[in-house]
Short mmCIF file of C-alpha atoms in Angstrom, two decimals:
data_model
loop_
_atom_site.label_atom_id
_atom_site.label_comp_id
_atom_site.label_asym_id
_atom_site.label_seq_id
_atom_site.Cartn_x
_atom_site.Cartn_y
_atom_site.Cartn_z
CA UNK T 1 0.06 0.01 -0.01
CA UNK T 2 1.47 3.35 -1.06
CA UNK T 3 0.89 5.96 1.68
CA UNK T 4 3.24 8.63 0.34
CA UNK T 5 0.43 10.67 -1.33
CA UNK T 6 -2.27 10.33 1.34
CA UNK T 7 -1.60 13.83 2.75
CA UNK T 8 1.07 16.45 3.37
CA UNK T 9 2.43 14.72 6.48
CA UNK T 10 3.77 11.67 4.55
CA UNK T 11 7.05 13.16 3.29
CA UNK T 12 9.41 10.68 4.87
CA UNK T 13 7.72 7.67 6.57
CA UNK T 14 9.88 5.70 9.00
CA UNK T 15 12.44 8.50 9.34
CA UNK T 16 13.17 10.34 12.60
CA UNK T 17 10.19 11.22 14.62
CA UNK T 18 8.23 14.08 12.88
CA UNK T 19 4.71 14.93 11.92
CA UNK T 20 3.45 12.22 9.51
CA UNK T 21 5.45 9.46 11.11
CA UNK T 22 4.01 6.03 10.13
CA UNK T 23 3.70 3.68 13.05
CA UNK T 24 3.83 -0.05 12.49
CA UNK T 25 3.53 -2.96 14.82
CA UNK T 26 7.23 -3.86 14.64
CA UNK T 27 8.07 -0.63 16.52
CA UNK T 28 6.15 -1.72 19.64
CA UNK T 29 8.25 -1.85 22.85
CA UNK T 30 5.73 -3.72 25.12
CA UNK T 31 5.51 -0.79 27.58
CA UNK T 32 2.08 -0.26 29.11
CA UNK T 33 0.53 2.99 29.88
CA UNK T 34 -2.47 3.86 32.10
CA UNK T 35 -5.50 5.90 31.16
CA UNK T 36 -8.92 5.45 29.61
CA UNK T 37 -7.78 6.05 26.11
CA UNK T 38 -6.23 3.16 24.09
CA UNK T 39 -2.48 3.51 23.68
CA UNK T 40 0.74 1.54 23.30
CA UNK T 41 4.47 2.21 23.39
CA UNK T 42 6.98 2.34 20.61
CA UNK T 43 10.75 2.95 20.51
CA UNK T 44 12.23 4.98 17.54
CA UNK T 45 15.95 5.69 17.36
CA UNK T 46 16.23 4.71 21.06
CA UNK T 47 13.59 7.14 22.13
CA UNK T 48 10.26 5.98 23.71
CA UNK T 49 6.94 7.30 22.49
CA UNK T 50 3.33 6.69 23.33
CA UNK T 51 0.94 6.02 20.47
CA UNK T 52 -2.52 7.29 21.45
CA UNK T 53 -5.76 6.53 19.56
CA UNK T 54 -8.87 8.81 19.25
CA UNK T 55 -11.14 8.74 22.29
CA UNK T 56 -14.94 8.20 21.76
CA UNK T 57 -14.60 8.64 18.05
CA UNK T 58 -13.80 12.28 18.40
CA UNK T 59 -10.89 14.38 16.97
CA UNK T 60 -8.83 13.98 20.17
CA UNK T 61 -5.66 12.96 18.26
CA UNK T 62 -5.77 16.29 16.41
CA UNK T 63 -6.68 18.39 19.51
CA UNK T 64 -3.97 16.68 21.62
CA UNK T 65 -1.43 17.68 18.99
CA UNK T 66 -2.68 21.27 18.46
CA UNK T 67 -3.20 22.04 22.14
CA UNK T 68 0.24 20.74 23.12
CA UNK T 69 2.01 22.59 20.28
CA UNK T 70 0.16 25.72 21.05
CA UNK T 71 1.25 25.61 24.76
CA UNK T 72 4.86 25.04 23.71
CA UNK T 73 4.64 27.97 21.30
CA UNK T 74 3.55 30.18 24.26
CA UNK T 75 6.72 29.09 26.13
CA UNK T 76 4.69 26.82 28.54
CA UNK T 77 6.25 23.50 29.61
CA UNK T 78 4.04 20.97 27.74
CA UNK T 79 4.22 17.40 26.48
CA UNK T 80 5.80 17.03 22.99
CA UNK T 81 3.24 15.52 20.56
CA UNK T 82 3.44 14.60 16.88
CA UNK T 83 0.48 13.80 14.53
CA UNK T 84 0.96 10.52 12.63
CA UNK T 85 -0.77 7.44 11.47
CA UNK T 86 -0.82 3.74 12.49
CA UNK T 87 -0.65 1.20 9.72
CA UNK T 88 -2.66 -1.87 10.42
CA UNK T 89 -4.12 -4.43 7.97
CA UNK T 90 -3.51 -2.08 5.02
CA UNK T 91 -5.44 0.63 6.75
CA UNK T 92 -4.11 3.90 8.16
CA UNK T 93 -5.62 5.46 11.34
CA UNK T 94 -4.71 8.92 12.59
CA UNK T 95 -2.92 8.80 15.96
CA UNK T 96 -1.13 11.18 18.26
CA UNK T 97 2.44 10.24 19.06
CA UNK T 98 3.64 11.47 22.47
CA UNK T 99 7.22 11.62 23.59
CA UNK T 100 7.52 9.64 26.79
CA UNK T 101 8.98 12.28 29.14
CA UNK T 102 9.45 9.71 31.87
CA UNK T 103 11.66 7.55 29.66
CA UNK T 104 12.93 5.28 32.38
CA UNK T 105 14.36 8.23 34.20
CA UNK T 106 11.40 9.49 36.12
CA UNK T 107 8.19 8.35 37.84
CA UNK T 108 5.14 10.38 37.13
CA UNK T 109 3.46 11.54 40.34
CA UNK T 110 0.09 13.21 39.66
CA UNK T 111 -1.43 15.74 42.04
CA UNK T 112 -4.09 13.09 42.88
CA UNK T 113 -1.31 10.81 44.12
CA UNK T 114 -0.18 13.33 46.77
CA UNK T 115 0.05 11.38 50.13
CA UNK T 116 1.70 13.04 53.13
CA UNK T 117 1.78 12.21 56.80
CA UNK T 118 1.69 15.87 57.83
CA UNK T 119 -1.55 17.03 59.45
CA UNK T 120 -4.18 18.07 57.03
CA UNK T 121 -2.11 17.70 53.90
CA UNK T 122 -3.69 14.54 52.45
CA UNK T 123 -5.22 15.23 49.06
CA UNK T 124 -8.03 12.77 49.98
CA UNK T 125 -9.16 15.23 52.66
CA UNK T 126 -9.49 18.05 50.13
CA UNK T 127 -11.96 19.15 47.44
CA UNK T 128 -10.51 19.82 44.02
CA UNK T 129 -10.76 23.62 44.65
CA UNK T 130 -8.27 26.40 43.74
CA UNK T 131 -7.66 27.14 47.33
CA UNK T 132 -7.01 23.55 48.31
CA UNK T 133 -4.64 23.14 45.41
CA UNK T 134 -2.64 26.23 46.46
CA UNK T 135 -2.61 24.88 49.97
CA UNK T 136 -1.38 21.48 48.97
CA UNK T 137 1.42 22.95 46.86
CA UNK T 138 2.52 25.20 49.70
CA UNK T 139 2.52 22.37 52.19
CA UNK T 140 4.14 19.77 49.98
CA UNK T 141 6.93 18.35 52.10
CA UNK T 142 8.99 16.93 49.20
CA UNK T 143 9.25 20.35 47.35
CA UNK T 144 11.79 23.05 48.08
CA UNK T 145 10.68 26.62 48.29
CA UNK T 146 11.85 27.31 44.79
CA UNK T 147 10.15 24.17 43.51
CA UNK T 148 6.91 25.22 45.19
CA UNK T 149 7.14 28.49 43.46
CA UNK T 150 7.79 26.88 40.10
CA UNK T 151 4.87 24.52 40.66
CA UNK T 152 2.42 27.29 41.54
CA UNK T 153 3.64 29.28 38.52
CA UNK T 154 3.11 26.31 36.29
CA UNK T 155 -0.39 25.61 37.76
CA UNK T 156 -1.56 29.09 36.87
CA UNK T 157 0.12 28.99 33.45
CA UNK T 158 -1.68 25.70 32.85
CA UNK T 159 -4.91 27.04 33.97
CA UNK T 160 -4.61 30.14 31.60
CA UNK T 161 -3.64 27.82 28.75
CA UNK T 162 -6.64 25.46 29.50
CA UNK T 163 -8.94 28.56 29.40
CA UNK T 164 -7.63 29.48 25.91
CA UNK T 165 -7.89 25.94 24.56
CA UNK T 166 -11.15 25.10 26.30
CA UNK T 167 -9.87 22.09 28.22
CA UNK T 168 -12.90 20.16 29.69
CA UNK T 169 -10.91 17.52 31.67
CA UNK T 170 -7.94 18.89 33.65
CA UNK T 171 -8.76 16.52 36.46
CA UNK T 172 -6.40 15.92 39.37
CA UNK T 173 -4.91 12.87 37.70
CA UNK T 174 -3.49 14.57 34.62
CA UNK T 175 -0.99 17.05 35.98
CA UNK T 176 1.67 16.81 38.61
CA UNK T 177 5.33 16.07 39.31
CA UNK T 178 8.26 13.98 38.13
CA UNK T 179 10.33 12.02 40.62
CA UNK T 180 13.92 10.98 39.69
CA UNK T 181 15.68 7.93 41.11
CA UNK T 182 17.12 10.06 44.00
CA UNK T 183 13.70 11.15 45.08
CA UNK T 184 13.97 14.68 43.74
CA UNK T 185 10.78 16.31 42.53
CA UNK T 186 10.22 18.61 39.50
CA UNK T 187 7.22 19.84 37.66
CA UNK T 188 6.01 17.56 34.92
CA UNK T 189 5.26 18.96 31.45
CA UNK T 190 1.59 19.62 30.92
CA UNK T 191 0.21 16.46 29.42
CA UNK T 192 -3.21 14.87 28.41
CA UNK T 193 -4.47 17.77 26.39
CA UNK T 194 -6.71 15.94 23.98
CA UNK T 195 -10.03 17.01 25.74
CA UNK T 196 -9.53 20.53 24.38
CA UNK T 197 -10.76 22.52 21.42
CA UNK T 198 -14.13 20.82 21.26
CA UNK T 199 -13.09 17.48 19.67
CA UNK T 200 -16.68 16.62 18.85
CA UNK T 201 -17.14 19.91 16.79
CA UNK T 202 -17.27 17.96 13.50
CA UNK T 203 -20.82 16.77 14.43
CA UNK T 204 -22.11 20.30 14.46
CA UNK T 205 -19.77 22.25 12.24
CA UNK T 206 -22.67 23.23 9.88
CA UNK T 207 -23.60 25.73 12.62
CA UNK T 208 -20.26 27.51 12.10
CA UNK T 209 -19.61 30.38 11.58
CA UNK T 210 -22.35 31.87 13.79
CA UNK T 211 -21.83 34.36 16.52
CA UNK T 212 -24.16 32.36 18.86
CA UNK T 213 -22.22 29.19 18.18
CA UNK T 214 -19.04 31.00 19.16
CA UNK T 215 -20.69 32.76 22.15
CA UNK T 216 -21.61 29.41 23.73
CA UNK T 217 -18.10 28.14 23.30
CA UNK T 218 -16.52 31.13 24.83
CA UNK T 219 -18.76 32.07 27.77
CA UNK T 220 -20.68 28.91 28.67
CA UNK T 221 -18.73 25.78 27.98
CA UNK T 222 -16.70 23.83 28.59
CA UNK T 223 -16.60 24.20 32.30
CA UNK T 224 -13.35 23.70 34.20
CA UNK T 225 -13.34 20.71 36.48
CA UNK T 226 -11.63 22.83 39.13
CA UNK T 227 -14.10 23.90 41.79
CA UNK T 228 -14.88 26.67 44.27
CA UNK T 229 -16.17 25.98 47.69
CA UNK T 230 -19.58 27.47 48.56
CA UNK T 231 -21.71 27.08 51.75
CA UNK T 232 -23.33 23.82 50.70
CA UNK T 233 -20.70 22.18 48.56
CA UNK T 234 -17.86 22.61 46.06
CA UNK T 235 -19.00 23.55 42.52
CA UNK T 236 -17.30 23.31 39.07
CA UNK T 237 -16.29 26.66 37.62
CA UNK T 238 -16.58 28.70 34.53
CA UNK T 239 -13.31 29.92 33.03
CA UNK T 240 -14.66 33.31 32.10
CA UNK T 241 -16.08 33.97 35.57
CA UNK T 242 -13.01 32.86 37.39
CA UNK T 243 -10.58 34.90 35.28
CA UNK T 244 -12.81 37.98 35.29
CA UNK T 245 -12.90 37.93 39.12
CA UNK T 246 -9.34 36.71 39.62
CA UNK T 247 -8.67 36.90 43.31
CA UNK T 248 -5.41 34.95 43.41
CA UNK T 249 -2.16 36.87 42.86
CA UNK T 250 -0.68 33.97 40.93
CA UNK T 251 -3.61 33.95 38.43
CA UNK T 252 -3.40 37.70 37.99
CA UNK T 253 0.36 37.44 37.35
CA UNK T 254 -0.14 34.65 34.82
CA UNK T 255 -2.57 36.73 32.89
CA UNK T 256 -0.32 39.72 32.90
CA UNK T 257 2.70 37.63 31.77
CA UNK T 258 0.76 36.28 28.83
CA UNK T 259 -0.97 39.45 27.64
CA UNK T 260 2.28 41.53 27.97
CA UNK T 261 4.02 39.06 25.73
CA UNK T 262 1.48 38.14 23.09
CA UNK T 263 -1.00 40.14 20.99
CA UNK T 264 -4.10 38.41 19.61
CA UNK T 265 -2.42 38.45 16.16
CA UNK T 266 0.51 36.50 17.70
CA UNK T 267 -1.92 33.94 19.03
CA UNK T 268 -3.66 33.73 15.65
CA UNK T 269 -0.36 33.27 13.77
CA UNK T 270 0.77 30.56 16.15
CA UNK T 271 -2.60 28.72 15.88
CA UNK T 272 -2.72 29.12 12.12
CA UNK T 273 0.82 27.73 11.54
CA UNK T 274 0.06 24.71 13.71
CA UNK T 275 -3.47 24.03 12.33
CA UNK T 276 -3.44 24.98 8.65
CA UNK T 277 -1.29 22.07 7.40
CA UNK T 278 -3.54 19.41 8.90
CA UNK T 279 -5.56 17.38 6.35
CA UNK T 280 -9.06 17.86 7.68
CA UNK T 281 -12.28 19.74 6.72
CA UNK T 282 -11.28 23.38 6.26
CA UNK T 283 -14.27 24.55 8.33
CA UNK T 284 -12.91 22.67 11.39
CA UNK T 285 -9.46 24.23 10.84
CA UNK T 286 -10.99 27.69 10.66
CA UNK T 287 -13.07 26.98 13.83
CA UNK T 288 -10.02 25.80 15.76
CA UNK T 289 -7.94 28.85 14.82
CA UNK T 290 -10.77 31.36 15.51
CA UNK T 291 -12.05 29.77 18.79
CA UNK T 292 -8.49 30.01 20.15
CA UNK T 293 -8.45 33.75 19.25
CA UNK T 294 -12.00 34.37 20.58
CA UNK T 295 -11.30 32.71 23.91
CA UNK T 296 -7.92 34.56 24.25
CA UNK T 297 -9.49 37.90 23.53
CA UNK T 298 -12.74 37.47 25.41
CA UNK T 299 -11.72 35.43 28.43
CA UNK T 300 -8.05 36.46 28.92
CA UNK T 301 -8.09 39.98 27.56
CA UNK T 302 -11.77 40.71 28.54
CA UNK T 303 -12.88 42.03 25.17
CA UNK T 304 -16.54 41.84 24.15
CA UNK T 305 -17.36 39.19 21.60
CA UNK T 306 -19.86 41.33 19.81
CA UNK T 307 -17.15 43.99 19.12
CA UNK T 308 -14.45 41.67 17.87
CA UNK T 309 -16.46 38.87 16.11
CA UNK T 310 -16.26 40.32 12.54
CA UNK T 311 -12.61 41.45 12.99
CA UNK T 312 -11.42 37.91 13.72
CA UNK T 313 -13.62 36.25 11.02
CA UNK T 314 -12.41 38.74 8.41
CA UNK T 315 -8.80 38.51 9.54
CA UNK T 316 -8.88 34.76 8.93
CA UNK T 317 -10.21 35.32 5.45
CA UNK T 318 -7.59 37.97 4.77
CA UNK T 319 -4.73 35.77 5.91
CA UNK T 320 -5.97 32.80 3.81
CA UNK T 321 -6.31 35.07 0.74
CA UNK T 322 -2.82 36.46 1.13
CA UNK T 323 -1.15 33.11 1.57
CA UNK T 324 -3.08 30.93 -0.86
#
């Protein structure tokens, strides 16, 4: 079966790891990885990778790749992901290929796994609220003061990034720390980013572009799985509401750091460069680029959707016309 002309990614199958890499069964290394999404390990040029399949028949392989590359482009420590295909029985299936950042050197220790003997510092005694997370980082007995500062900084950077990409599933098992063989802790790259950018959008893409379609996906959903404690119980939160009423100094600083560094045109360019080469319905690509810009401008920069909607839509058309 000749796969060289299937799409733009297949320039050099079986070469060094890159977008378009063709995965075959002979590359498997028999390493097992946890999680609800089907996956297996491969080794290429003595480097371990995780091959991850789509979840629930959605576009999670694409969104894992886009979200992770976008975070890296914003200078945020994130998992390195490639977009490739898995060849099985003469059929090719789109997969995401994730570099194994543990690679036999580290043990991944998620926030959920935090277990300490100190009084009132067991994660099992806490709700998954912002205040409890900050408390647990501050009281972590295995982190130095500089490491605590780095961890808190990465937590808020991750939260801002998740707000931009619309991550619906940053639960307490998919972020945390790395532990080396000497017991030293460091912050893990941000991983498990597939539940971002509305991976089921292809089912309703006929509704796009529409300002109401965009409005719902900026202001209403997805909700963050992080919670705030109210009188009766802890509630899941809305990214827009939390950021507009930012009461945590770390969150305020993370917003300032990002907005001081990047204009919305910078965000657009980064998203466009990542997304445009992908071989998929052009309407989906346009949606992904624009929803990133809309969420950045409306949630992070606090601009009104009604006042920027046409500007972003027209800008996309202008860029496409100029380049193609």
